[in-house]
mmCIF file of C-alpha atoms in Angstrom:
data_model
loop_
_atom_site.group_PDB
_atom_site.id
_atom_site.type_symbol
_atom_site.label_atom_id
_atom_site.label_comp_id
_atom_site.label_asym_id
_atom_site.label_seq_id
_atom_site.Cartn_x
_atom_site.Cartn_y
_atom_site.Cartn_z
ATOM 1 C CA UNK A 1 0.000 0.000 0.000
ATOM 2 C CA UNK A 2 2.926 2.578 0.491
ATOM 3 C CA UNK A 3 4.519 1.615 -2.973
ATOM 4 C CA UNK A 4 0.676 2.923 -4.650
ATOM 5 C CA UNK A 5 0.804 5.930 -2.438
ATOM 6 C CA UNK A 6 4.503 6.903 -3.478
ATOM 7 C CA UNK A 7 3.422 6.046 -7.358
ATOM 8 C CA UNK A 8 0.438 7.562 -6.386
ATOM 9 C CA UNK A 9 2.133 10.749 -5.040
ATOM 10 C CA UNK A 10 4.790 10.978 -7.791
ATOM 11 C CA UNK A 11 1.771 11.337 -10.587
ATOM 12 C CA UNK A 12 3.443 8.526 -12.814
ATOM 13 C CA UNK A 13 0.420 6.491 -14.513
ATOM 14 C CA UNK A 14 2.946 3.258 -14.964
ATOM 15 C CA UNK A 15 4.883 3.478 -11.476
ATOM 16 C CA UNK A 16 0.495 3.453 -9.998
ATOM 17 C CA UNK A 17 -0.392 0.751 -12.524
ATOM 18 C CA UNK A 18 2.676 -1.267 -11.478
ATOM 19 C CA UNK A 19 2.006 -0.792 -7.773
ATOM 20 C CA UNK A 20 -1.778 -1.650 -8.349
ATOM 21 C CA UNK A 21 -0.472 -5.195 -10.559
ATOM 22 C CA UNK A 22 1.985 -5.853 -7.539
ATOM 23 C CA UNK A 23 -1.205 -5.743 -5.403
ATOM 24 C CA UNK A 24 -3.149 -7.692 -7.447
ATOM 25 C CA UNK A 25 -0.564 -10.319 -7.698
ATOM 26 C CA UNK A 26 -0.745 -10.965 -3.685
ATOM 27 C CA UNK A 27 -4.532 -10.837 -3.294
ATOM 28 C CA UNK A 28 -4.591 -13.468 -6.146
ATOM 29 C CA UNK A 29 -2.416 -15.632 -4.370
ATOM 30 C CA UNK A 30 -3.747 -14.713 -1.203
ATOM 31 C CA UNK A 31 -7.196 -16.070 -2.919
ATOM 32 C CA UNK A 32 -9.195 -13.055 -2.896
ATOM 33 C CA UNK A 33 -12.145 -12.575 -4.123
ATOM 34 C CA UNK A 34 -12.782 -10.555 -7.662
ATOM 35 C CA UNK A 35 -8.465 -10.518 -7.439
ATOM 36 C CA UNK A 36 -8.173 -12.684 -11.161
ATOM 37 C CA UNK A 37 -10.037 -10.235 -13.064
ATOM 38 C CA UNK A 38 -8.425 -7.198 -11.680
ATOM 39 C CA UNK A 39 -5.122 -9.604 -12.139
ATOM 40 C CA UNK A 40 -5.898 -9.925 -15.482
ATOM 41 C CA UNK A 41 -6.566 -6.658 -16.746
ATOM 42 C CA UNK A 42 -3.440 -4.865 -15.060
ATOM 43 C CA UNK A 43 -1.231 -7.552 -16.901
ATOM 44 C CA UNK A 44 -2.463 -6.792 -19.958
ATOM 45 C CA UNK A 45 -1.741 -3.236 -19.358
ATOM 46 C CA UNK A 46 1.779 -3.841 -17.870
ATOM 47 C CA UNK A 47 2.502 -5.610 -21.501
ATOM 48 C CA UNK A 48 1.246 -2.510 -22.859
ATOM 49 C CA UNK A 49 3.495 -0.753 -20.948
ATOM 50 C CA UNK A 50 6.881 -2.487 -22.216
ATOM 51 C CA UNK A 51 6.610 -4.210 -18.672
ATOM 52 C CA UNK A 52 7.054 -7.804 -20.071
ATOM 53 C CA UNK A 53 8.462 -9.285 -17.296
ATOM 54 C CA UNK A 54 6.370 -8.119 -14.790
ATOM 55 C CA UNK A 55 3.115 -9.137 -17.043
ATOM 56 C CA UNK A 56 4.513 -13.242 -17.405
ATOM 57 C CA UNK A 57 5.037 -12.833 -13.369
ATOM 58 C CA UNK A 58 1.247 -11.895 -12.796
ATOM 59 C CA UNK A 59 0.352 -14.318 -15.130
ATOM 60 C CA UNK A 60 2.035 -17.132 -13.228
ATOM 61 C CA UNK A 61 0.372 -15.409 -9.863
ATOM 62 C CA UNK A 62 -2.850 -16.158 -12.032
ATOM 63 C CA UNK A 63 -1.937 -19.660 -12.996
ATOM 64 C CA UNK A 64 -1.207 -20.506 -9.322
ATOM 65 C CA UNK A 65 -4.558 -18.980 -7.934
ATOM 66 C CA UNK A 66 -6.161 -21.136 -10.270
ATOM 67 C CA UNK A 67 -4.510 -24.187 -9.378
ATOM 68 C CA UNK A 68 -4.840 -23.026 -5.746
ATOM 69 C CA UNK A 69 -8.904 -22.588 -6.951
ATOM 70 C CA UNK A 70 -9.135 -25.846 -8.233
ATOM 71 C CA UNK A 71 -9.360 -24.408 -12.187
ATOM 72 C CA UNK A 72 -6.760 -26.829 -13.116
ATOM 73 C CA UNK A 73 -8.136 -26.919 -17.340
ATOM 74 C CA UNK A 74 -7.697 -22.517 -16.789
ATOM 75 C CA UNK A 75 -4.724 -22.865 -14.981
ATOM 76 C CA UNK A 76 -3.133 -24.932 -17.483
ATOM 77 C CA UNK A 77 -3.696 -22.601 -20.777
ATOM 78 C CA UNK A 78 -2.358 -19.434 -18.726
ATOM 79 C CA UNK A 79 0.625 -20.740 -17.555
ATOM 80 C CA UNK A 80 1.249 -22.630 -20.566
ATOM 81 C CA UNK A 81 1.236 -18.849 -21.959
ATOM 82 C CA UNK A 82 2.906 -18.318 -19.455
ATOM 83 C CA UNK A 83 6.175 -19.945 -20.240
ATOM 84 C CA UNK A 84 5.938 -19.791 -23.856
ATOM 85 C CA UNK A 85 6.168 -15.808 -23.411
ATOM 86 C CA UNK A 86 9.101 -16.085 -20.663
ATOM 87 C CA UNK A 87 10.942 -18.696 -22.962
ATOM 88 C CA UNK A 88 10.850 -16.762 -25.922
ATOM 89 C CA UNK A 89 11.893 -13.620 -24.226
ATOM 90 C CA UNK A 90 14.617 -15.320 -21.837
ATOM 91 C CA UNK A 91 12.859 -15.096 -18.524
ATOM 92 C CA UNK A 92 14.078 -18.510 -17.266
ATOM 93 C CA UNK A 93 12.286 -17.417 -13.318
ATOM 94 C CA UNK A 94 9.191 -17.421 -14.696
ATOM 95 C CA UNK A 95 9.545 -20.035 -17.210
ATOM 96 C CA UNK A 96 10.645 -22.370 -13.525
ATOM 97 C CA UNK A 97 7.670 -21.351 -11.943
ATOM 98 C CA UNK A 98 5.571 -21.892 -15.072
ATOM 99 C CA UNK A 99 6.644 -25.562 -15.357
ATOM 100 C CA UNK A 100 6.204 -26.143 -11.841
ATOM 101 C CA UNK A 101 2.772 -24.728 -11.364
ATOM 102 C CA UNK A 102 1.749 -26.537 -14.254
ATOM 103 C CA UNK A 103 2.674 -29.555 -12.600
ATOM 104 C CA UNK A 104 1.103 -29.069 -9.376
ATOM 105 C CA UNK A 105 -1.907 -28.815 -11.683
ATOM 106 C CA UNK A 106 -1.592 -32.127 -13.743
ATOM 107 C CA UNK A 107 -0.648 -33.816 -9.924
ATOM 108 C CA UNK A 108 -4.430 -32.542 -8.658
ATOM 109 C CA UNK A 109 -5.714 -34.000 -12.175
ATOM 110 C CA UNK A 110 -4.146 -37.388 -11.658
ATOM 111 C CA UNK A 111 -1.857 -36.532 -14.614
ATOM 112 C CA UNK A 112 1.030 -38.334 -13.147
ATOM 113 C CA UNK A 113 3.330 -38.029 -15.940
ATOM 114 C CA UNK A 114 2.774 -34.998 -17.175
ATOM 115 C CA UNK A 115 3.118 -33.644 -13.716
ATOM 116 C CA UNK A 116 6.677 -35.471 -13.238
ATOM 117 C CA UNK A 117 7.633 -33.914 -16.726
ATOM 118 C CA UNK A 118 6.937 -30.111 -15.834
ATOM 119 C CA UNK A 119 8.520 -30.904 -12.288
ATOM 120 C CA UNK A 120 11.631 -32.022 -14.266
ATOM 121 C CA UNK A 121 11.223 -28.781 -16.538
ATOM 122 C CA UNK A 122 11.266 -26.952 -13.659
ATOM 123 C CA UNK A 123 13.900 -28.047 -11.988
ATOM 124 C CA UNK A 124 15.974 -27.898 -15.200
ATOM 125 C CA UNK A 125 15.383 -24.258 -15.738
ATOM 126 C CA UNK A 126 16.390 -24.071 -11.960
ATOM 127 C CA UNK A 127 19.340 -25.723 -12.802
ATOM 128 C CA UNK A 128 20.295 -22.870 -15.558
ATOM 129 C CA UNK A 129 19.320 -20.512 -13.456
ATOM 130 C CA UNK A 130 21.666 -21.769 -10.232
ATOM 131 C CA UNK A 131 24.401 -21.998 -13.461
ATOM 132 C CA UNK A 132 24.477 -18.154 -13.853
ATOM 133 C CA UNK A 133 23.838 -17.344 -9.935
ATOM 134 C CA UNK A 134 27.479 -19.109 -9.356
ATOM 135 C CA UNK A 135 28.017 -18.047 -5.779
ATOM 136 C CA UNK A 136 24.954 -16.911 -4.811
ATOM 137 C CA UNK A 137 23.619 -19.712 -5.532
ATOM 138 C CA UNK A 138 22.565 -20.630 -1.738
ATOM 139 C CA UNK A 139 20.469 -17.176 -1.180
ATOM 140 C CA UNK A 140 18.526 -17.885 -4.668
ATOM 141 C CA UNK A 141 17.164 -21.386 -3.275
ATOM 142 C CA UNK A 142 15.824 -19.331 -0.210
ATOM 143 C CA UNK A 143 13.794 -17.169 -2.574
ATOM 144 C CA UNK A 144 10.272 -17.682 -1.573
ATOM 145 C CA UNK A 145 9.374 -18.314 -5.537
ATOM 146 C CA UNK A 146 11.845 -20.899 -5.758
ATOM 147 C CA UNK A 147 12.053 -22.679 -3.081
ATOM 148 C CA UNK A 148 9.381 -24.691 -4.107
ATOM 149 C CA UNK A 149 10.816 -26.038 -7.297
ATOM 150 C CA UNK A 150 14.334 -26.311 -5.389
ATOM 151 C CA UNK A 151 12.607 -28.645 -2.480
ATOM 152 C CA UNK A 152 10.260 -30.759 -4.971
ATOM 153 C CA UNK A 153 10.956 -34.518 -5.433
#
């Protein structure tokens, strides 16, 4: 709420829109009600915006509400989206968190193997990622967004 009032403050229509997406992004994960729409319609305008990487983030927020919602079949075609945005444009976080939400939602199907397949996905583009961390590599396991993926068997 202080990042929207500083955007807010500072008159700068993207700095508010990305403060109100960052928002939106934690209600939908926090499973708020009306938060997907509102989700939704800030991405789009964060694309707009030139703010790519921040749009594939809220759309892997959306994917994992809707997992976390029980819309596995919805799930799957956003973060399938998802990751073929963050793969073509080189964002291998997203791409992680892509595969691995998409295989928490083919485990809640039954979809064992395609499940174990995204897992692996995941933890490959963890892999790449822990490649170009080098030394840091212990913090970036820690990250609450990858922790997850790092931990999953």
């Amino acid at each position: 709420d202080e990042a929207s009032k500083a955007a807010t403050a500072a008159g700068d229509p993207q700095r508010i829109g990305l403060s109100k997406l960052h928002l939106a992004m934690t209600d939908a994960k926090e499973g708020r009600q009306g938060a997907d729409k509102v989700l939704v319609k800030l991405a789009a305008e964060a694309d707009t915006w030139g703010f790519k990487a921040e749009s594939v983030s809220a759309s892997v927020a959306l994917g994992e509400s809707m997992v976390a919602a029980k819309q596995y079949a919805q799930a799957q075609g956003v973060l399938e989206t998802a990751f073929a945005t963050s793969e073509r444009i080189g964002l291998r976080v997203q791409a992680a968190q892509s595969h691995y939400w998409l295989s928490q939602a083919f485990a809640s199907t039954g979809n064992t193997t395609g499940a174990r397949q995204q897992l692996q996905d995941a933890q490959r583009e963890l892999d790449k990622i822990k490649a170009d961390a080098k030394d840091h590599t212990a913090t970036l396991l820690k990250r609450a967004d990858l922790a997850p993926i790092a931990a999953a068997k």
